[in-house]
């Protein structure tokens, strides 16, 4: 019950981590099934239809339900601590964001058991996603599930914006915020502008499919290219929504384990803002072959090239941070250092794809698959592993085993390059994406075998990480405040794991790298900015959970409004929107209850402020 009702950002971080890990595992299994199908020509391991479902669900699950929540887990665990706050600005919304994400994700994955998963590719291009070509309810699960899950992401983004703007500790100006806080802040702003676009698109596609509208149906006056514009106006910023937090993590980790201040801090901040700004101006480079014409193609190509400039600034700043530093290669730092050349490779192929004439050749080949995975796996996933190893002691009070960590790093990164490096060449010699099989003797055979071996090596790396988590969890909790010895930011000034209230007294920030500055001045801990007093805490509540269950029921009901169940009671319940009304009644009823119930919260008195860790 404690976990169902919690509004504590540290516990919600753990919930996000467990749920994200679960979906990440599902997405990984789907990837391995794809690679097994492609390891030899004319393979019949899965059918063409199942293959389409696998590639659709792999992409959708990994991006929306796998890596996104793990990013949110790290943000939730770290941001309030880094800015010296006791919680996020809206603890209730924080809980609501998690539960809507979880139920949206569960709804999407129910499609496997309820008549077939979505099969139109993870981008769900019209007309492939119309009822003409996707006859099952698969795409309906996609549209409704992602709307509910996306609501959770949007709520989370707004919450982090409000938290960072209003809840920084005394003395922490914007230009004293840690780099990870900055990237979270910019990411949250991007979520605020990008997610409404995909929500609109998903609503229109739902209307087309369930209510017979014609937004994307040519015969009815609609336009299928409109879907591509709506999707990519969200989809390209989404790539930066994913990668910017990883940039923040790398900045923290490289700086800590080089025992040096981050080189060019202010240029990093402005580069982050510039990436976000340009990220909204390049979406149509996914659409060079749709016939937009040379002027549009040229403009989007130039904008795409431009975005490499602020990204390059970051790369050089990380290298200069390490230059002349006292580098220690912990597992966290290995992932961070491995991230840099890998991400550069992904960026270089991105610039290649940004050239419209070249894109005509590369488009819809495995070259694009290789590029995308170099950015998202070689960039984001390496960054997430780095962040998890780095902040694990802060979240759980235990340091992950370094030997297992290094085995995990080497198996994962070797497997990764083996899988995706070869796919560049597969694409260049003409292997198309999204094909479920291929003819022998075209030069594809050997590279596909090696790709599949690499994918299983990555799987081994993930399993080693899980073993590491399991082994570490059996040890007694309780490491020192700053287990790395070189922590620079505020989260390392308090116990690991933090007490429920985080900071007994809000800290006074006297410069960039606030904790490091106090250490250099000879202080063992932060100077408090307030006297010891009673701390106000928000009350736990079950309402976010109930609201999300309501949305889940309403979504499920809406999908089956036109079906014939062969059962008069079910037909009556679904075809008359009664299930939808019940679900929405649960959600809006919960909102009314929450609005009318004046909850004063509770207080932790000074005499109770001694214990370590949160009581679970």
Coordinates of C-alpha atoms in Angstrom, one line a residue:
X1 CA 0.0 0.0 0.0
X2 CA 2.9 2.3 0.8
X3 CA 4.2 2.0 -2.8
X4 CA 0.7 2.5 -4.3
X5 CA 0.1 5.7 -2.3
X6 CA 3.5 7.3 -2.1
X7 CA 4.2 10.9 -3.3
X8 CA 7.8 10.9 -2.2
X9 CA 10.0 11.6 -5.3
X10 CA 12.6 9.1 -4.2
X11 CA 10.1 6.2 -4.1
X12 CA 8.5 7.3 -7.3
X13 CA 12.0 7.2 -8.8
X14 CA 12.3 3.6 -7.8
X15 CA 8.8 2.8 -9.2
X16 CA 9.8 4.5 -12.5
X17 CA 13.1 2.4 -12.5
X18 CA 11.3 -0.9 -11.9
X19 CA 8.6 -0.2 -14.5
X20 CA 11.0 1.2 -17.1
X21 CA 13.3 -1.8 -16.5
X22 CA 10.4 -4.2 -17.0
X23 CA 9.4 -2.6 -20.4
X24 CA 13.1 -2.3 -21.4
X25 CA 13.3 -6.0 -20.9
X26 CA 10.2 -6.6 -23.1
X27 CA 11.6 -4.3 -25.8
X28 CA 15.0 -6.2 -25.6
X29 CA 13.3 -9.6 -26.0
X30 CA 11.4 -8.2 -29.1
X31 CA 14.8 -7.0 -30.5
X32 CA 16.4 -10.4 -30.0
X33 CA 13.4 -12.1 -31.8
X34 CA 13.9 -9.7 -34.7
X35 CA 17.6 -10.6 -34.8
X36 CA 16.9 -14.3 -34.7
X37 CA 14.6 -13.9 -37.7
X38 CA 17.2 -12.1 -39.6
X39 CA 20.3 -14.2 -38.8
X40 CA 20.0 -16.2 -42.0
X41 CA 18.3 -15.7 -45.5
X42 CA 14.8 -17.0 -46.0
X43 CA 14.3 -17.7 -42.3
X44 CA 10.8 -18.7 -41.1
X45 CA 11.3 -18.2 -37.4
X46 CA 8.4 -15.7 -37.4
X47 CA 5.8 -14.8 -40.1
X48 CA 5.8 -11.5 -42.0
X49 CA 2.8 -10.3 -39.9
X50 CA 4.5 -11.2 -36.6
X51 CA 7.7 -9.5 -37.8
X52 CA 5.8 -6.3 -38.4
X53 CA 4.3 -6.5 -35.0
X54 CA 7.7 -7.1 -33.4
X55 CA 9.4 -4.1 -35.1
X56 CA 6.5 -1.8 -34.3
X57 CA 6.4 -2.9 -30.6
X58 CA 10.2 -2.9 -30.2
X59 CA 10.5 0.7 -31.3
X60 CA 7.4 1.9 -29.5
X61 CA 8.2 0.1 -26.2
X62 CA 11.9 1.1 -26.1
X63 CA 11.3 4.8 -26.8
X64 CA 8.1 5.5 -24.9
X65 CA 8.1 2.8 -22.2
X66 CA 11.7 1.7 -21.8
X67 CA 14.2 4.6 -21.8
X68 CA 11.8 7.5 -21.0
X69 CA 10.8 6.2 -17.6
X70 CA 14.4 5.3 -16.7
X71 CA 15.3 8.9 -17.5
X72 CA 12.4 10.0 -15.3
X73 CA 13.6 7.7 -12.6
X74 CA 17.1 9.4 -12.5
X75 CA 15.5 12.9 -12.7
X76 CA 13.2 12.1 -9.8
X77 CA 15.9 10.6 -7.7
X78 CA 18.5 13.4 -8.3
X79 CA 16.9 16.8 -9.3
X80 CA 15.3 17.7 -6.0
X81 CA 18.6 16.7 -4.2
X82 CA 20.8 18.7 -6.7
X83 CA 18.8 21.9 -6.3
X84 CA 18.5 21.6 -2.5
X85 CA 14.7 21.0 -2.4
X86 CA 12.7 18.7 -0.1
X87 CA 10.6 17.3 -2.9
X88 CA 9.2 18.2 -6.4
X89 CA 6.8 21.2 -6.7
X90 CA 3.7 19.0 -7.1
X91 CA 4.2 15.6 -5.4
X92 CA 0.6 14.5 -6.2
X93 CA 1.2 15.2 -9.9
X94 CA 4.5 13.3 -9.7
X95 CA 2.6 10.2 -8.6
X96 CA -0.2 10.8 -11.2
X97 CA 2.5 11.0 -13.9
X98 CA 3.9 7.7 -13.0
X99 CA 0.6 5.8 -12.8
X100 CA -0.7 7.2 -16.1
X101 CA 2.5 6.2 -17.8
X102 CA 2.3 2.7 -16.3
X103 CA -1.3 2.0 -17.2
X104 CA -0.8 3.4 -20.7
X105 CA 2.2 1.1 -21.2
X106 CA 0.3 -1.9 -19.9
X107 CA -2.7 -1.1 -22.2
X108 CA -0.3 -1.0 -25.2
X109 CA 1.2 -4.3 -24.3
X110 CA -2.2 -6.0 -23.7
X111 CA -2.5 -5.9 -27.5
X112 CA -0.3 -9.0 -27.7
X113 CA -3.0 -11.0 -25.9
X114 CA -6.1 -9.2 -27.4
X115 CA -6.1 -9.9 -31.1
X116 CA -2.7 -8.7 -32.3
X117 CA -0.2 -6.0 -31.6
X118 CA 0.1 -2.8 -33.7
X119 CA 1.8 -3.6 -37.1
X120 CA 2.3 -0.2 -38.9
X121 CA 5.9 0.5 -37.8
X122 CA 6.7 2.5 -34.6
X123 CA 6.0 5.7 -36.6
X124 CA 2.5 4.4 -37.5
X125 CA 2.5 6.1 -40.9
X126 CA -0.9 6.6 -42.5
X127 CA -2.3 4.9 -44.6
X128 CA -0.5 1.8 -43.1
X129 CA -2.1 2.5 -39.7
X130 CA -5.6 3.0 -41.2
X131 CA -8.3 0.3 -40.9
X132 CA -7.7 -0.6 -44.5
X133 CA -4.3 -2.0 -43.8
X134 CA -4.3 -2.6 -40.1
X135 CA -7.5 -4.5 -39.6
X136 CA -7.0 -5.6 -36.0
X137 CA -7.2 -3.4 -32.9
X138 CA -3.4 -3.2 -32.7
X139 CA -3.1 0.4 -33.8
X140 CA -6.0 1.4 -31.5
X141 CA -3.9 0.0 -28.6
X142 CA -1.1 2.1 -29.9
X143 CA -3.1 5.4 -30.2
X144 CA -4.9 5.1 -26.9
X145 CA -2.0 3.5 -24.9
X146 CA 0.4 6.2 -26.0
X147 CA -2.1 9.0 -25.3
X148 CA -2.4 7.8 -21.7
X149 CA 1.3 7.2 -21.2
X150 CA 2.2 10.5 -22.9
X151 CA -0.1 12.3 -20.5
X152 CA 2.2 11.0 -17.7
X153 CA 5.3 12.3 -19.5
X154 CA 3.7 15.7 -20.0
X155 CA 2.7 16.0 -16.4
X156 CA 6.2 15.0 -15.4
X157 CA 7.8 17.6 -17.6
X158 CA 5.6 20.4 -16.3
X159 CA 6.4 19.3 -12.7
X160 CA 10.2 19.4 -13.2
X161 CA 9.9 22.9 -14.9
X162 CA 8.0 24.2 -11.9
X163 CA 10.4 22.5 -9.5
X164 CA 13.5 23.9 -11.0
X165 CA 12.1 27.4 -11.5
X166 CA 10.7 27.8 -7.9
X167 CA 12.4 25.4 -5.5
X168 CA 16.2 26.0 -5.9
X169 CA 18.1 26.4 -2.6
X170 CA 19.0 29.9 -1.4
X171 CA 22.0 31.1 -3.5
X172 CA 21.5 28.7 -6.4
X173 CA 21.1 31.0 -9.4
X174 CA 20.4 29.5 -12.8
X175 CA 24.1 29.7 -13.7
X176 CA 25.0 27.8 -10.5
X177 CA 22.8 24.8 -11.3
X178 CA 24.5 21.5 -12.0
X179 CA 24.6 20.5 -15.6
X180 CA 22.2 17.6 -15.1
X181 CA 19.6 20.0 -13.6
X182 CA 20.1 22.2 -16.7
X183 CA 19.5 19.4 -19.2
X184 CA 16.5 18.3 -17.2
X185 CA 15.1 21.8 -17.3
X186 CA 15.6 22.2 -21.0
X187 CA 14.2 18.6 -21.6
X188 CA 11.1 19.4 -19.6
X189 CA 10.5 22.6 -21.7
X190 CA 10.9 20.5 -24.9
X191 CA 8.3 17.9 -23.5
X192 CA 5.9 20.8 -22.9
X193 CA 6.1 21.9 -26.6
X194 CA 6.6 18.5 -28.3
X195 CA 4.1 16.2 -26.6
X196 CA 0.9 18.1 -27.5
X197 CA 1.8 17.5 -31.2
X198 CA 1.8 13.7 -30.9
X199 CA -1.3 13.9 -28.7
X200 CA -3.1 15.8 -31.4
X201 CA -1.9 13.2 -34.0
X202 CA -2.9 10.2 -32.0
X203 CA -6.4 11.8 -31.3
X204 CA -6.9 12.3 -35.1
X205 CA -5.7 8.8 -35.9
X206 CA -8.1 7.4 -33.2
X207 CA -11.0 9.4 -34.8
X208 CA -10.1 8.0 -38.2
X209 CA -10.0 4.5 -37.0
X210 CA -12.8 4.3 -34.5
X211 CA -15.3 7.1 -35.5
X212 CA -14.7 7.0 -39.3
X213 CA -13.2 10.4 -39.7
X214 CA -11.0 11.3 -42.8
X215 CA -8.0 13.2 -41.5
X216 CA -5.5 10.9 -43.2
X217 CA -7.8 9.2 -45.7
X218 CA -7.2 10.4 -49.3
X219 CA -10.6 9.1 -50.6
X220 CA -12.3 11.3 -48.0
X221 CA -10.2 14.4 -48.7
X222 CA -7.5 13.7 -46.0
X223 CA -3.8 13.8 -46.4
X224 CA -1.5 10.9 -45.2
X225 CA 1.6 13.2 -45.3
X226 CA -0.1 15.3 -42.7
X227 CA 0.5 12.4 -40.2
X228 CA 4.2 12.5 -41.0
X229 CA 4.5 16.2 -40.3
X230 CA 2.5 15.9 -37.0
X231 CA 4.5 12.8 -36.0
X232 CA 8.0 14.3 -36.7
X233 CA 7.2 17.7 -35.2
X234 CA 7.1 15.6 -32.1
X235 CA 9.4 12.8 -33.1
X236 CA 12.5 14.8 -33.8
X237 CA 12.4 16.9 -30.6
X238 CA 11.7 13.6 -28.8
X239 CA 15.2 12.4 -29.9
X240 CA 16.7 15.4 -28.0
X241 CA 14.3 14.9 -25.1
X242 CA 15.9 11.5 -24.8
X243 CA 19.6 12.5 -25.4
X244 CA 19.8 15.8 -23.4
X245 CA 19.5 14.1 -20.0
X246 CA 22.2 11.7 -21.0
X247 CA 24.4 14.7 -21.9
X248 CA 23.7 16.0 -18.4
X249 CA 24.7 12.7 -16.8
X250 CA 27.9 12.5 -18.8
X251 CA 28.8 16.0 -17.7
X252 CA 28.4 15.1 -14.0
X253 CA 30.2 11.8 -14.3
X254 CA 33.2 13.0 -16.4
X255 CA 33.7 16.0 -14.1
X256 CA 33.5 14.0 -10.9
X257 CA 35.9 11.2 -12.0
X258 CA 38.4 13.7 -13.6
X259 CA 38.4 15.6 -10.3
X260 CA 37.9 18.8 -12.3
X261 CA 35.3 21.4 -12.8
X262 CA 33.3 20.9 -16.0
X263 CA 35.2 22.8 -18.8
X264 CA 33.2 25.6 -20.4
X265 CA 30.2 25.4 -18.1
X266 CA 28.4 28.4 -19.6
X267 CA 29.0 27.3 -23.2
X268 CA 27.5 23.9 -22.2
X269 CA 24.4 25.6 -20.9
X270 CA 23.9 27.7 -24.1
X271 CA 24.7 24.7 -26.3
X272 CA 21.9 22.8 -24.5
X273 CA 19.4 25.6 -25.1
X274 CA 20.5 25.9 -28.7
X275 CA 20.1 22.2 -29.3
X276 CA 16.6 22.4 -28.0
X277 CA 15.7 25.4 -30.1
X278 CA 17.1 23.9 -33.3
X279 CA 15.6 20.5 -32.5
X280 CA 12.2 21.9 -33.3
X281 CA 13.4 23.2 -36.7
X282 CA 14.6 20.0 -38.4
X283 CA 11.7 17.6 -38.3
X284 CA 11.2 17.3 -42.1
X285 CA 14.7 15.8 -42.7
X286 CA 12.8 12.5 -42.0
X287 CA 10.7 13.4 -45.0
X288 CA 13.2 14.3 -47.8
X289 CA 11.7 11.7 -50.1
X290 CA 8.1 12.7 -49.7
X291 CA 8.4 15.4 -52.4
X292 CA 8.5 18.6 -50.5
X293 CA 10.6 20.2 -53.2
X294 CA 14.2 21.5 -53.3
X295 CA 13.6 24.7 -51.2
X296 CA 12.1 22.9 -48.2
X297 CA 14.7 20.1 -48.5
X298 CA 17.6 22.6 -48.6
X299 CA 16.3 24.6 -45.5
X300 CA 15.8 21.5 -43.4
X301 CA 19.2 20.1 -44.6
X302 CA 20.9 23.3 -43.4
X303 CA 19.1 23.3 -40.1
X304 CA 20.2 19.7 -39.6
X305 CA 23.8 20.5 -40.3
X306 CA 23.6 23.5 -37.8
X307 CA 22.6 21.3 -34.9
X308 CA 25.9 19.5 -35.1
X309 CA 27.6 22.8 -33.9
X310 CA 26.3 22.9 -30.3
X311 CA 26.6 19.1 -30.1
X312 CA 30.3 19.4 -31.1
X313 CA 30.8 22.1 -28.4
X314 CA 29.7 19.6 -25.8
X315 CA 32.0 16.8 -27.1
X316 CA 35.1 19.1 -26.9
X317 CA 34.1 20.3 -23.5
X318 CA 34.0 16.8 -22.1
X319 CA 37.4 16.0 -23.7
X320 CA 38.9 19.2 -22.2
X321 CA 37.3 18.3 -18.8
X322 CA 39.2 15.0 -18.9
X323 CA 42.4 16.6 -20.3
X324 CA 44.9 16.9 -17.4
X325 CA 42.4 15.5 -14.9
X326 CA 43.0 12.7 -12.4
X327 CA 40.8 10.2 -14.1
X328 CA 39.5 7.1 -12.3
X329 CA 37.9 4.5 -14.5
X330 CA 35.0 3.4 -12.4
X331 CA 32.1 1.6 -14.2
X332 CA 30.1 4.9 -14.3
X333 CA 33.1 6.6 -15.9
X334 CA 33.8 3.8 -18.4
X335 CA 30.2 4.1 -19.7
X336 CA 30.6 7.9 -19.8
X337 CA 33.9 7.7 -21.7
X338 CA 32.5 5.0 -24.0
X339 CA 29.6 7.3 -24.7
X340 CA 31.7 10.0 -26.3
X341 CA 33.2 8.3 -29.4
X342 CA 30.1 6.2 -29.9
X343 CA 27.8 9.2 -29.8
X344 CA 30.2 11.1 -32.2
X345 CA 29.8 8.2 -34.7
X346 CA 26.0 8.5 -34.4
X347 CA 26.3 12.3 -34.9
X348 CA 28.5 12.0 -38.0
X349 CA 26.0 9.6 -39.8
X350 CA 23.3 12.0 -38.8
X351 CA 25.0 14.8 -40.7
X352 CA 25.4 12.4 -43.6
X353 CA 21.6 11.7 -43.5
X354 CA 21.0 15.4 -43.2
X355 CA 22.2 15.9 -46.8
X356 CA 19.1 15.5 -48.9
X357 CA 20.7 14.0 -52.1
X358 CA 22.6 11.4 -49.9
X359 CA 19.4 10.8 -47.9
X360 CA 17.7 9.7 -51.1
X361 CA 20.2 6.8 -51.2
X362 CA 20.3 6.0 -47.5
X363 CA 16.5 6.3 -46.9
X364 CA 14.8 3.2 -45.6
X365 CA 18.0 1.1 -45.6
X366 CA 19.8 -0.4 -42.6
X367 CA 22.1 2.7 -42.6
X368 CA 19.3 4.6 -40.9
X369 CA 18.8 1.8 -38.4
X370 CA 22.5 1.9 -37.6
X371 CA 22.5 5.7 -37.2
X372 CA 19.5 5.8 -35.0
X373 CA 20.8 3.0 -32.7
X374 CA 24.2 4.7 -32.4
X375 CA 22.4 7.8 -31.1
X376 CA 19.9 6.1 -28.9
X377 CA 21.7 3.0 -27.6
X378 CA 25.3 4.2 -28.1
X379 CA 24.3 7.6 -26.7
X380 CA 21.3 7.4 -24.4
X381 CA 21.5 3.8 -23.0
X382 CA 25.3 4.1 -22.3
X383 CA 24.4 7.4 -20.6
X384 CA 21.7 5.8 -18.5
X385 CA 23.9 3.0 -17.4
X386 CA 26.6 5.6 -16.4
X387 CA 24.0 7.5 -14.4
X388 CA 22.6 4.4 -12.7
X389 CA 26.1 3.2 -11.6
X390 CA 26.9 6.8 -10.5
X391 CA 23.7 7.5 -8.4
X392 CA 22.9 4.0 -7.3
X393 CA 24.6 4.5 -3.9
X394 CA 22.5 7.7 -3.4
X395 CA 19.3 6.0 -4.3
X396 CA 19.8 2.6 -2.5
X397 CA 22.7 3.2 0.0
X398 CA 24.8 0.5 -1.8
X399 CA 27.6 0.7 -4.3
X400 CA 27.2 -1.6 -7.3
X401 CA 30.0 -4.3 -7.6
X402 CA 32.8 -2.8 -9.8
X403 CA 34.0 -6.1 -11.2
X404 CA 30.5 -7.1 -12.4
X405 CA 30.1 -3.5 -13.7
X406 CA 33.2 -3.7 -15.8
X407 CA 32.1 -7.1 -17.3
X408 CA 28.7 -5.6 -18.0
X409 CA 30.4 -2.6 -19.8
X410 CA 32.7 -4.6 -22.0
X411 CA 30.1 -7.2 -23.0
X412 CA 27.5 -4.5 -23.7
X413 CA 29.7 -2.1 -25.7
X414 CA 31.4 -4.8 -27.8
X415 CA 28.0 -6.4 -28.5
X416 CA 26.6 -3.0 -29.4
X417 CA 29.4 -2.1 -31.9
X418 CA 29.3 -5.6 -33.4
X419 CA 25.5 -5.3 -33.9
X420 CA 25.2 -1.8 -35.3
X421 CA 28.5 -0.9 -36.9
X422 CA 28.0 -3.6 -39.6
X423 CA 24.5 -2.4 -40.3
X424 CA 25.9 0.8 -41.8
X425 CA 27.5 -1.3 -44.5
X426 CA 24.4 -3.5 -44.8
X427 CA 22.5 -0.4 -45.6
X428 CA 25.1 1.0 -48.0
X429 CA 25.0 -2.3 -50.1
X430 CA 21.2 -2.1 -50.2
X431 CA 19.6 -4.0 -47.4
X432 CA 16.2 -2.3 -46.7
X433 CA 14.7 -1.8 -43.2
X434 CA 11.6 -3.5 -42.1
X435 CA 12.0 -6.5 -44.4
X436 CA 11.3 -9.7 -42.6
X437 CA 13.6 -11.8 -44.7
X438 CA 16.1 -11.6 -47.7
X439 CA 17.5 -13.7 -50.5
X440 CA 20.9 -15.4 -50.1
X441 CA 24.1 -14.4 -51.8
X442 CA 23.6 -10.6 -51.8
X443 CA 26.4 -9.9 -49.4
X444 CA 24.1 -9.6 -46.4
X445 CA 24.5 -13.1 -44.9
X446 CA 27.7 -12.9 -42.8
X447 CA 27.0 -9.4 -41.5
X448 CA 23.5 -10.4 -40.3
X449 CA 25.0 -13.4 -38.5
X450 CA 27.5 -11.1 -36.7
X451 CA 24.8 -8.5 -36.0
X452 CA 22.7 -11.2 -34.3
X453 CA 25.7 -12.4 -32.2
X454 CA 26.3 -8.8 -31.1
X455 CA 22.6 -8.4 -30.1
X456 CA 22.9 -11.4 -27.8
X457 CA 26.1 -10.1 -26.3
X458 CA 24.3 -6.9 -25.4
X459 CA 21.6 -9.0 -23.8
X460 CA 24.4 -10.7 -21.7
X461 CA 25.5 -7.3 -20.6
X462 CA 22.0 -6.3 -19.4
X463 CA 21.7 -9.7 -17.5
X464 CA 25.1 -9.0 -15.8
X465 CA 23.7 -5.7 -14.7
X466 CA 20.6 -7.4 -13.2
X467 CA 22.9 -9.9 -11.4
X468 CA 24.9 -7.0 -10.1
X469 CA 21.7 -5.4 -8.8
X470 CA 20.6 -8.6 -7.1
X471 CA 24.0 -9.3 -5.5
X472 CA 24.3 -5.7 -4.3
X473 CA 20.8 -5.7 -2.9
X474 CA 21.7 -8.5 -0.5
X475 CA 24.5 -6.5 1.1
X476 CA 23.7 -4.3 4.1
X477 CA 22.7 -0.8 3.2
X478 CA 24.6 2.3 4.3
X479 CA 27.4 3.9 2.4
X480 CA 28.9 7.3 3.4
X481 CA 27.3 10.5 2.1
X482 CA 29.8 10.8 -0.7
X483 CA 30.9 7.3 -1.7
X484 CA 33.0 8.5 -4.7
X485 CA 35.0 10.9 -2.5
X486 CA 34.8 13.6 -5.2
X487 CA 31.1 14.5 -5.3
X488 CA 30.7 18.1 -6.4
X489 CA 27.0 18.8 -6.1
X490 CA 24.5 19.0 -3.3
X491 CA 23.1 15.4 -3.4
X492 CA 26.5 14.2 -2.0
X493 CA 26.2 16.4 1.1
X494 CA 23.3 14.3 2.6
X495 CA 23.0 10.7 3.8
X496 CA 22.7 7.8 1.3
X497 CA 19.9 6.9 0.9
X498 CA 18.5 10.4 1.9
X499 CA 16.0 10.8 4.7
X500 CA 12.4 11.4 3.8
X501 CA 12.8 15.2 4.0
X502 CA 16.2 15.2 2.1
X503 CA 17.6 18.3 3.8
X504 CA 17.3 18.9 7.6
X505 CA 18.1 22.5 6.8
X506 CA 18.1 24.0 3.3
X507 CA 21.7 24.5 2.2
X508 CA 23.2 27.9 1.3
X509 CA 24.8 27.7 -2.1
X510 CA 27.9 29.9 -2.6
X511 CA 28.9 29.0 -6.1
X512 CA 28.9 26.5 -8.9
X513 CA 29.7 22.9 -7.7
X514 CA 28.3 23.9 -4.3
X515 CA 29.5 20.9 -2.3
X516 CA 32.9 21.0 -3.8
X517 CA 33.3 24.7 -3.0
X518 CA 32.5 23.9 0.7
X519 CA 35.0 21.1 0.8
X520 CA 37.7 23.3 -0.7
X521 CA 36.9 25.8 2.0
X522 CA 37.6 23.1 4.6
X523 CA 33.9 22.5 5.6
X524 CA 32.7 18.9 6.1
X525 CA 29.1 19.8 5.2
X526 CA 27.0 22.5 3.6
X527 CA 26.3 25.8 5.5
X528 CA 22.6 25.8 6.4
X529 CA 20.4 28.7 5.1
X530 CA 17.8 28.3 7.8
X531 CA 17.5 27.2 11.5
X532 CA 16.3 23.6 12.4
X533 CA 12.5 23.5 12.4
X534 CA 9.6 21.3 11.8
X535 CA 9.4 20.2 8.1
X536 CA 6.1 20.1 6.3
X537 CA 5.5 16.9 4.2
X538 CA 2.7 16.0 1.7
X539 CA 0.3 13.1 2.6
X540 CA 0.3 9.9 0.6
X541 CA -2.7 9.3 -1.5
X542 CA -4.3 6.5 -3.6
X543 CA -6.1 9.0 -5.9
X544 CA -3.5 9.1 -8.7
X545 CA -3.6 5.3 -8.9
X546 CA -7.4 5.3 -9.1
X547 CA -7.5 8.0 -11.7
X548 CA -5.1 6.1 -13.9
X549 CA -7.2 2.9 -13.6
X550 CA -10.2 5.0 -14.7
X551 CA -8.3 6.2 -17.8
X552 CA -7.3 2.6 -18.6
X553 CA -10.9 1.4 -18.4
X554 CA -12.1 4.3 -20.6
X555 CA -9.4 3.7 -23.2
X556 CA -10.2 0.0 -23.4
X557 CA -13.9 0.8 -23.7
X558 CA -13.4 3.4 -26.4
X559 CA -11.5 0.9 -28.6
X560 CA -14.2 -1.7 -28.7
X561 CA -17.2 0.6 -29.2
X562 CA -18.0 -0.7 -32.7
X563 CA -17.2 -4.4 -32.1
X564 CA -19.8 -7.3 -32.1
X565 CA -18.9 -9.5 -29.1
X566 CA -21.6 -12.1 -29.9
X567 CA -22.9 -11.4 -26.4
X568 CA -25.9 -9.0 -25.8
X569 CA -24.6 -7.8 -22.4
X570 CA -21.1 -7.0 -23.7
X571 CA -22.5 -5.4 -26.8
X572 CA -24.8 -3.2 -24.7
X573 CA -21.9 -2.2 -22.4
X574 CA -19.3 -1.4 -25.1
X575 CA -21.4 -0.2 -28.0
X576 CA -23.3 2.3 -25.9
X577 CA -20.1 3.9 -24.5
X578 CA -21.1 2.7 -21.0
X579 CA -17.6 1.3 -20.3
X580 CA -16.1 4.6 -21.5
X581 CA -18.5 6.5 -19.2
X582 CA -17.6 4.3 -16.2
X583 CA -13.9 4.8 -16.8
X584 CA -14.2 8.6 -17.1
X585 CA -16.5 8.7 -14.1
X586 CA -13.8 7.0 -12.0
X587 CA -11.2 9.5 -13.2
X588 CA -13.3 12.7 -12.9
X589 CA -14.8 11.4 -9.6
X590 CA -11.3 11.0 -8.2
X591 CA -10.4 14.6 -9.4
X592 CA -13.5 16.0 -7.6
X593 CA -12.7 14.1 -4.4
X594 CA -9.1 15.4 -4.5
X595 CA -10.3 19.0 -5.2
X596 CA -12.8 18.9 -2.3
X597 CA -10.6 17.2 0.2
X598 CA -8.4 19.9 1.9
X599 CA -5.3 17.9 2.9
X600 CA -3.0 19.8 5.3
X601 CA -0.2 17.3 5.0
X602 CA 1.9 16.4 8.1
X603 CA 5.1 17.6 9.9
X604 CA 8.4 16.0 10.9
X605 CA 9.4 17.7 14.1
X606 CA 13.1 18.5 14.9
X607 CA 13.4 15.6 17.4
X608 CA 12.4 13.1 14.7
X609 CA 15.0 14.3 12.2
X610 CA 17.8 11.9 12.9
X611 CA 17.0 8.7 11.1
X612 CA 18.7 7.6 7.9
X613 CA 16.8 6.5 4.9
X614 CA 13.1 6.5 4.0
X615 CA 10.9 4.0 5.9
X616 CA 9.5 1.7 3.2

